[in-house]
Coordinates of C-alpha atoms and ligand atoms in Angstrom, one line a residue:
M144 CA -35.8 -60.0 62.7
M145 CA -38.9 -60.6 64.3
K146 CA -41.3 -58.6 66.2
P147 CA -41.7 -59.3 69.6
C148 CA -45.5 -60.0 70.1
P149 CA -47.7 -56.5 71.3
Y150 CA -49.1 -60.0 73.9
G151 CA -45.8 -61.6 74.6
S152 CA -46.1 -64.8 73.2
H153 CA -42.6 -64.3 72.1
R154 CA -41.7 -64.6 75.8
V155 CA -43.3 -68.2 76.5
L156 CA -41.3 -71.0 76.6
A157 CA -44.2 -74.0 76.9
P158 CA -46.6 -74.6 75.5
K159 CA -45.3 -74.4 72.0
G160 CA -47.8 -70.8 70.4
A161 CA -49.7 -70.4 73.7
L162 CA -50.4 -66.8 75.4
P163 CA -48.9 -66.1 78.9
Q164 CA -51.2 -66.6 81.0
P165 CA -51.6 -70.0 80.6
A166 CA -48.4 -71.3 79.1
Q167 CA -46.4 -73.6 81.3
K168 CA -42.9 -71.3 81.3
L169 CA -42.1 -68.1 80.3
D170 CA -38.4 -66.9 79.7
T171 CA -36.9 -65.0 82.4
A172 CA -33.8 -64.4 80.4
M173 CA -34.6 -63.1 77.0
P174 CA -32.9 -59.3 77.8
L175 CA -35.4 -56.8 76.8
Q176 CA -37.5 -56.3 74.2
A177 CA -38.1 -52.4 72.4
N178 CA -41.7 -52.9 73.1
E179 CA -41.0 -54.1 76.9
M180 CA -41.3 -52.6 80.7
L181 CA -38.6 -53.6 83.5
I182 CA -39.7 -53.3 86.6
S183 CA -37.5 -53.2 89.3
V184 CA -40.4 -54.9 92.2
D185 CA -40.4 -54.2 95.9
T186 CA -43.8 -56.4 96.7
L187 CA -46.2 -58.3 95.2
N188 CA -49.9 -58.3 96.7
V189 CA -50.3 -62.1 96.0
D190 CA -54.7 -62.8 94.7
S191 CA -56.4 -63.5 97.9
A192 CA -57.3 -66.9 95.9
S193 CA -53.2 -67.7 96.0
F194 CA -52.3 -66.7 99.1
T195 CA -54.5 -68.7 101.0
Q196 CA -53.9 -72.2 98.9
I197 CA -50.0 -71.5 99.8
K198 CA -50.9 -70.0 103.8
E199 CA -53.1 -73.9 104.4
A200 CA -50.5 -75.6 102.5
C201 CA -48.0 -74.0 104.4
Q202 CA -50.0 -74.2 107.6
G203 CA -49.2 -70.2 108.2
D204 CA -45.3 -70.9 108.6
K205 CA -43.6 -68.0 107.1
E206 CA -40.5 -69.8 106.0
A207 CA -42.4 -72.6 104.0
M208 CA -44.2 -70.2 102.4
K209 CA -41.4 -68.3 101.0
A210 CA -39.8 -71.7 99.6
M211 CA -42.6 -72.6 98.2
I212 CA -43.5 -68.5 96.6
L213 CA -40.1 -69.6 95.3
G214 CA -40.5 -72.7 93.6
I215 CA -43.0 -71.7 90.9
V216 CA -41.0 -68.5 90.7
K217 CA -38.6 -70.9 89.1
E218 CA -40.5 -73.3 87.9
R219 CA -42.9 -71.2 85.5
G220 CA -41.2 -67.6 85.3
K221 CA -44.2 -66.1 86.8
L222 CA -46.1 -66.2 90.1
Q223 CA -48.9 -68.7 89.7
N224 CA -50.5 -70.8 91.6
P225 CA -50.6 -74.1 90.3
V226 CA -53.8 -74.6 91.8
T227 CA -55.8 -72.2 92.1
G228 CA -54.3 -70.9 88.8
S229 CA -54.5 -67.2 89.5
G230 CA -52.0 -64.5 90.9
G231 CA -52.3 -60.9 91.6
M232 CA -49.9 -57.6 90.8
L233 CA -47.0 -55.8 91.5
L234 CA -45.7 -52.4 93.3
G235 CA -42.2 -51.3 91.8
R236 CA -40.5 -48.9 89.7
V237 CA -39.6 -48.6 86.9
K238 CA -36.1 -49.8 85.8
E239 CA -35.5 -49.1 82.0
V240 CA -38.5 -48.1 79.4
G241 CA -37.9 -50.5 76.1
A242 CA -37.9 -47.0 72.5
D243 CA -41.3 -49.0 71.2
F244 CA -43.1 -49.6 74.6
P245 CA -46.7 -47.5 74.2
G246 CA -46.8 -44.2 76.3
Q247 CA -44.4 -41.9 78.4
V248 CA -43.1 -43.1 81.5
K249 CA -39.6 -42.3 83.1
P250 CA -37.4 -44.6 85.1
G251 CA -37.8 -44.4 88.8
T252 CA -41.6 -43.9 88.2
P253 CA -44.1 -46.0 91.1
I254 CA -46.3 -47.7 89.8
A255 CA -48.6 -50.7 89.9
T256 CA -48.7 -53.3 87.7
L257 CA -53.5 -54.2 86.5
V258 CA -52.4 -57.0 84.6
S259 CA -52.1 -60.2 86.1
L260 CA -49.1 -62.0 88.3
S261 CA -49.6 -65.7 86.2
L262 CA -48.6 -63.5 83.1
T263 CA -46.1 -61.2 83.7
P264 CA -42.7 -62.5 83.8
L265 CA -41.1 -62.3 87.3
V266 CA -37.5 -63.2 88.7
I267 CA -37.4 -62.8 92.6
L268 CA -34.7 -62.6 94.0
H269 CA -34.7 -62.1 97.5
I270 CA -37.9 -62.3 99.5
K271 CA -37.2 -60.4 102.2
D272 CA -40.7 -60.7 104.1
I273 CA -44.1 -61.8 103.6
H274 CA -47.3 -60.1 106.0
L275 CA -50.0 -63.1 106.4
E276 CA -52.9 -60.4 107.7
S277 CA -51.9 -57.9 103.3
D278 CA -51.3 -60.7 101.2
Q279 CA -48.0 -58.8 100.1
V280 CA -44.8 -59.9 99.5
D281 CA -41.6 -56.9 99.6
I282 CA -39.2 -59.0 97.8
E283 CA -36.2 -58.2 95.8
G284 CA -36.4 -58.5 91.9
E285 CA -37.5 -57.7 88.1
A286 CA -40.3 -57.9 86.6
I287 CA -41.2 -57.8 82.7
L288 CA -44.4 -55.5 80.5
F289 CA -46.4 -55.8 77.7
E290 CA -47.2 -52.8 75.7
T291 CA -50.3 -54.2 75.5
G292 CA -50.0 -54.2 80.2
I293 CA -52.2 -51.8 81.9
Y294 CA -50.7 -49.9 85.2
A295 CA -51.2 -47.4 87.6
K296 CA -48.9 -44.9 88.3
L297 CA -49.3 -44.7 92.6
P298 CA -50.7 -42.0 93.2
D299 CA -48.9 -39.4 96.1
D300 CA -52.1 -38.6 98.5
L301 CA -52.0 -42.7 98.9
D302 CA -50.5 -44.9 101.0
H303 CA -49.1 -46.8 98.3
R304 CA -49.2 -50.2 100.2
L305 CA -52.8 -49.6 100.5
A306 CA -53.3 -48.4 96.7
L307 CA -51.6 -52.0 96.0
S308 CA -54.1 -53.8 98.2
A309 CA -57.7 -52.1 96.4
L310 CA -56.0 -51.8 93.0
D311 CA -55.7 -55.6 92.9
V312 CA -59.0 -55.8 93.1
A313 CA -60.1 -52.0 91.2
G314 CA -62.3 -54.0 88.8
A315 CA -64.5 -55.4 91.3
P316 CA -66.2 -51.9 92.3
A317 CA -65.7 -50.3 88.8
Q318 CA -68.2 -53.1 87.8
T319 CA -70.3 -53.3 90.6
A320 CA -71.9 -49.5 89.0
R321 CA -72.2 -51.3 86.3
L322 CA -74.4 -53.7 87.3
L323 CA -76.3 -52.0 89.9
K324 CA -79.1 -49.3 89.7
P325 CA -81.1 -47.2 91.8
G326 CA -84.2 -49.5 93.8
D327 CA -82.0 -53.0 93.1
S328 CA -80.9 -55.9 95.8
V329 CA -77.9 -57.2 96.2
V330 CA -76.4 -59.2 98.9
I331 CA -72.7 -59.6 98.2
L332 CA -70.8 -63.2 99.6
G333 CA -67.6 -61.7 101.8
A334 CA -68.8 -58.2 101.5
E335 CA -66.6 -57.7 104.7
G336 CA -63.1 -59.2 102.8
K337 CA -61.0 -56.5 100.7
S338 CA -63.2 -56.4 98.0
G339 CA -66.8 -57.1 100.1
V340 CA -66.3 -53.6 101.7
L341 CA -65.3 -52.1 98.1
C342 CA -68.4 -53.4 96.9
A343 CA -70.6 -53.4 99.8
T344 CA -70.1 -48.7 99.7
Q345 CA -69.5 -48.1 96.5
A346 CA -73.7 -50.9 95.8
R347 CA -75.1 -48.7 98.3
M348 CA -74.4 -45.9 96.3
S349 CA -75.8 -47.2 94.0
V350 CA -79.2 -49.2 94.8
G351 CA -79.6 -45.6 97.0
D352 CA -82.1 -45.9 100.1
A353 CA -85.1 -47.7 97.8
G354 CA -82.7 -50.1 97.1
R355 CA -81.8 -53.5 99.9
V356 CA -77.8 -54.0 100.5
I357 CA -76.8 -57.3 101.7
G358 CA -73.8 -58.6 103.7
I359 CA -72.7 -62.3 104.0
C360 CA -69.7 -62.7 105.8
H361 CA -67.8 -65.0 107.9
S362 CA -65.2 -63.0 110.0
P363 CA -66.2 -61.8 112.7
S364 CA -63.2 -59.2 113.6
Q365 CA -63.4 -57.4 109.9
T366 CA -66.8 -57.7 109.3
E367 CA -67.5 -54.7 112.4
E368 CA -65.3 -52.9 110.7
L369 CA -67.4 -53.1 108.0
R370 CA -70.5 -52.6 109.9
A371 CA -69.0 -49.5 111.2
L372 CA -69.3 -48.4 107.7
K373 CA -73.4 -48.9 107.7
V374 CA -73.9 -49.6 104.3
C375 CA -75.8 -52.5 104.8
D376 CA -78.9 -53.2 105.5
A377 CA -78.4 -55.9 106.7
I378 CA -75.3 -58.6 107.6
L379 CA -75.4 -62.0 107.8
M380 CA -73.6 -64.3 109.1
A381 CA -72.9 -67.6 107.2
D382 CA -70.5 -70.1 105.3
A383 CA -71.0 -69.4 101.6
R384 CA -70.8 -73.7 101.1
D385 CA -73.9 -73.6 102.6
P386 CA -76.0 -73.0 99.4
L387 CA -78.9 -73.5 101.1
S388 CA -78.3 -71.5 104.4
V389 CA -77.4 -68.5 102.3
Y390 CA -80.3 -69.2 100.8
Q391 CA -83.0 -68.5 103.4
Q392 CA -81.2 -66.7 105.0
V393 CA -80.7 -63.3 101.9
V394 CA -84.7 -63.8 101.4
E395 CA -85.3 -63.2 104.4
A396 CA -83.9 -60.8 105.1
N397 CA -84.6 -59.0 101.9
N398 CA -88.0 -59.2 102.9
G399 CA -89.5 -62.8 101.5
R400 CA -87.8 -62.1 97.5
K401 CA -84.8 -62.9 95.7
V402 CA -82.8 -60.4 95.7
D403 CA -81.9 -58.6 91.5
V404 CA -77.8 -59.5 92.2
S405 CA -75.6 -61.3 94.0
I406 CA -71.8 -60.3 94.0
N407 CA -69.3 -62.8 95.1
V408 CA -66.0 -62.0 96.2
V409 CA -64.8 -64.8 98.4
N410 CA -61.7 -66.5 98.6
V411 CA -62.9 -70.3 99.2
Q412 CA -64.2 -73.6 96.7
N413 CA -67.3 -74.0 96.6
T414 CA -69.1 -71.0 97.5
E415 CA -70.9 -71.6 93.4
M416 CA -74.4 -71.8 94.5
A417 CA -74.9 -69.9 97.3
A418 CA -74.6 -66.5 94.6
I419 CA -77.3 -68.1 91.8
L420 CA -79.6 -69.6 94.7
P421 CA -80.9 -66.7 96.3
V422 CA -81.3 -64.5 92.9
R423 CA -84.6 -63.4 90.8
D424 CA -85.2 -64.8 88.1
G425 CA -83.1 -62.6 84.8
G426 CA -81.6 -61.2 87.5
T427 CA -77.9 -61.1 87.8
V428 CA -74.8 -64.1 89.0
Y429 CA -71.4 -62.2 89.5
F430 CA -68.5 -64.2 90.0
F431 CA -65.1 -61.7 90.8
S432 CA -63.7 -64.3 92.5
M433 CA -61.6 -66.6 91.3
A434 CA -62.1 -70.4 93.0
T435 CA -65.4 -70.0 91.1
S436 CA -65.7 -73.3 89.0
F437 CA -66.8 -72.1 84.9
S438 CA -69.1 -76.1 85.3
K439 CA -70.5 -75.5 89.3
A440 CA -72.0 -72.1 88.3
A441 CA -73.6 -74.0 85.4
L442 CA -73.9 -77.4 86.0
G443 CA -75.6 -75.5 89.2
A444 CA -77.5 -72.9 87.7
E445 CA -79.1 -75.4 84.7
G446 CA -79.7 -77.9 87.7
V447 CA -81.7 -75.2 90.0
A448 CA -83.7 -74.0 86.3
S449 CA -82.3 -70.9 87.0
N450 CA -82.5 -68.2 84.6
A451 CA -80.4 -65.7 85.9
T452 CA -76.6 -64.2 83.8
M453 CA -73.9 -65.3 85.3
I454 CA -70.8 -63.2 84.5
I455 CA -67.3 -64.1 85.0
G456 CA -65.8 -61.0 86.7
N457 CA -62.8 -60.1 84.3
G458 CA -60.4 -58.0 86.4
Y459 CA -60.5 -55.4 83.8
T460 CA -63.2 -52.1 82.9
P461 CA -62.4 -49.9 82.0
G462 CA -61.0 -47.0 84.2
H463 CA -61.3 -49.2 87.3
G464 CA -58.3 -48.6 88.6
D465 CA -58.9 -44.9 88.5
F466 CA -62.8 -45.7 89.6
T467 CA -61.7 -47.1 92.6
L468 CA -58.5 -44.6 94.1
D469 CA -61.7 -42.0 94.1
L470 CA -63.6 -44.4 95.8
L471 CA -60.8 -44.8 98.7
R472 CA -60.9 -40.7 98.2
S473 CA -64.2 -40.2 98.4
R474 CA -64.9 -42.4 101.8
K475 CA -62.9 -40.8 104.7
D476 CA -64.4 -44.0 106.8
L477 CA -63.1 -46.8 104.1
Q478 CA -59.5 -44.9 103.0
E479 CA -59.1 -45.5 107.1
L480 CA -59.9 -48.7 106.9
F481 CA -58.4 -50.0 104.5
M482 CA -54.8 -48.0 106.1
K483 CA -55.2 -50.8 109.2
R484 CA -55.1 -53.2 107.3
Y485 CA -53.4 -52.8 104.4
G486 CA -51.1 -49.4 104.8
G487 CA -47.5 -49.4 105.1
D488 CA -44.6 -47.2 104.1
V489 CA -42.5 -49.9 101.0
Ligands
LIG126 P1 -60.7 -61.4 101.2 O1 -59.9 -59.8 101.1 O2 -59.5 -62.5 101.2 O3 -61.5 -61.7 101.0 C1 -62.4 -63.2 100.7 C2 -63.7 -63.1 102.1 O4 -64.1 -64.4 102.1 C3 -63.3 -63.0 103.7 O5 -63.3 -62.2 103.9 C4 -62.9 -64.3 103.7 O6 -63.2 -64.3 105.2 C5 -64.5 -64.8 103.7 N1 -64.6 -66.0 103.5 C6 -63.4 -67.0 102.8 N2 -64.3 -68.1 103.5 C7 -66.0 -67.8 103.5 C8 -66.9 -69.3 103.3 N3 -66.4 -70.1 103.7 N4 -68.1 -68.2 103.3 C9 -68.0 -66.4 103.5 N5 -66.4 -65.7 103.9 C10 -65.4 -66.6 103.4 O7 -59.4 -60.8 99.1 P2 -60.3 -60.3 98.3 O8 -58.5 -59.5 98.2 O9 -61.5 -59.6 98.2 O10 -60.3 -61.3 97.2 C11 -62.5 -61.7 97.1 C12 -61.8 -62.9 95.7 O11 -61.4 -61.9 94.5 C13 -60.5 -63.8 96.1 O12 -61.2 -65.2 95.6 C14 -60.0 -63.6 94.7 O13 -58.8 -64.8 94.3 C15 -61.0 -62.9 93.7 N6 -59.7 -62.1 92.8 C16 -60.2 -61.7 91.1 C17 -60.2 -61.0 90.6 C18 -60.6 -61.2 89.2 O14 -59.6 -60.3 88.1 N7 -61.5 -61.4 88.8 C19 -58.5 -60.3 91.3 C20 -58.3 -59.7 92.5 C21 -59.4 -60.7 93.4 P3 -62.6 -65.3 106.8 O15 -61.2 -63.6 107.1 O16 -62.9 -65.7 106.8 O17 -61.5 -66.1 105.4

């Protein structure tokens, strides 16, 4: 008998030889393998780019959204949005652990997966509710984690929905801490969003008083919540699909100079150039947004003779889960903002 693949390719139905993430369809009927964990799922935290696409396609109608989500999962054996390609992550309880699954975790333990729903075998029996403001979907269902799939045990001291929201974007603030040093100037596109407020708070801590943190915002109510955190030197209302306007406003807010680093945490398409244009020669552009197009970024940068280093926002940075939960613990006001937006009993 063949040993199950550590990356989960044994569950790929099509195309042959693919890994689970790019696969078209996963097998959810196969019995639990020795290197897998079975999870009883309570809540899906849908990736913002995916949730926004589904919400817009269904004009915000919850019943239509339920049908669309059920359709995707039935068709693909995973919640991978066919338009954005992205997934999200989930919150649930360990139901069964295969004999060869690494580490020690007991059935009943509440966990959040830290690998994308775009590669996680999933069965939805029933959608209980959709939370339009937090991109969360309460379900009754089951999911499989492969032996290489990372997860976080949910902490006792934080609300579980709040923790799920933060863990969904945990790679962004952790990577922000790696990219910035004292004295740097940084612009964050989508600074009032979920990853935006985490990145802006971390950026302030990393660049210090000598640095400059500029937030590009879009949503007026969430912008006021960001302003109250007092982590930005300048907050600009702008459309990240309008690169020239963003460029002019950022340079003006940075005392006539381009910035060292830009961080794109917007959830819509066509924002690549607004992240590239304001960055100085030799600076860094960090694309965390799942709506980023590689060809638009690469060809666009070439077209304006930018030699900035461009980083694809890998959702994984070593220790990113604990890092982000600790960031929330370190700022009561940030934790309260998250609780207000995303918190509540599961
Ligand atoms: P979020 O909370 O929805 O924040 C996105 C923000 O972008 C919102 O405040 C939104 O404002 C703003 N925005 C939308 N259109 C804009 C525009 N034209 N100009 C300027 N701002 C605009 O999303 P999130 O959960 O932080 O996620 C941010 C991005 O990271 C998404 O693309 C998501 O898919 C991606 N992501 C990546 C990974 C990874 O592994 N790389 C993991 C998780 C998430 P409005 O509310 O007004 O629309």
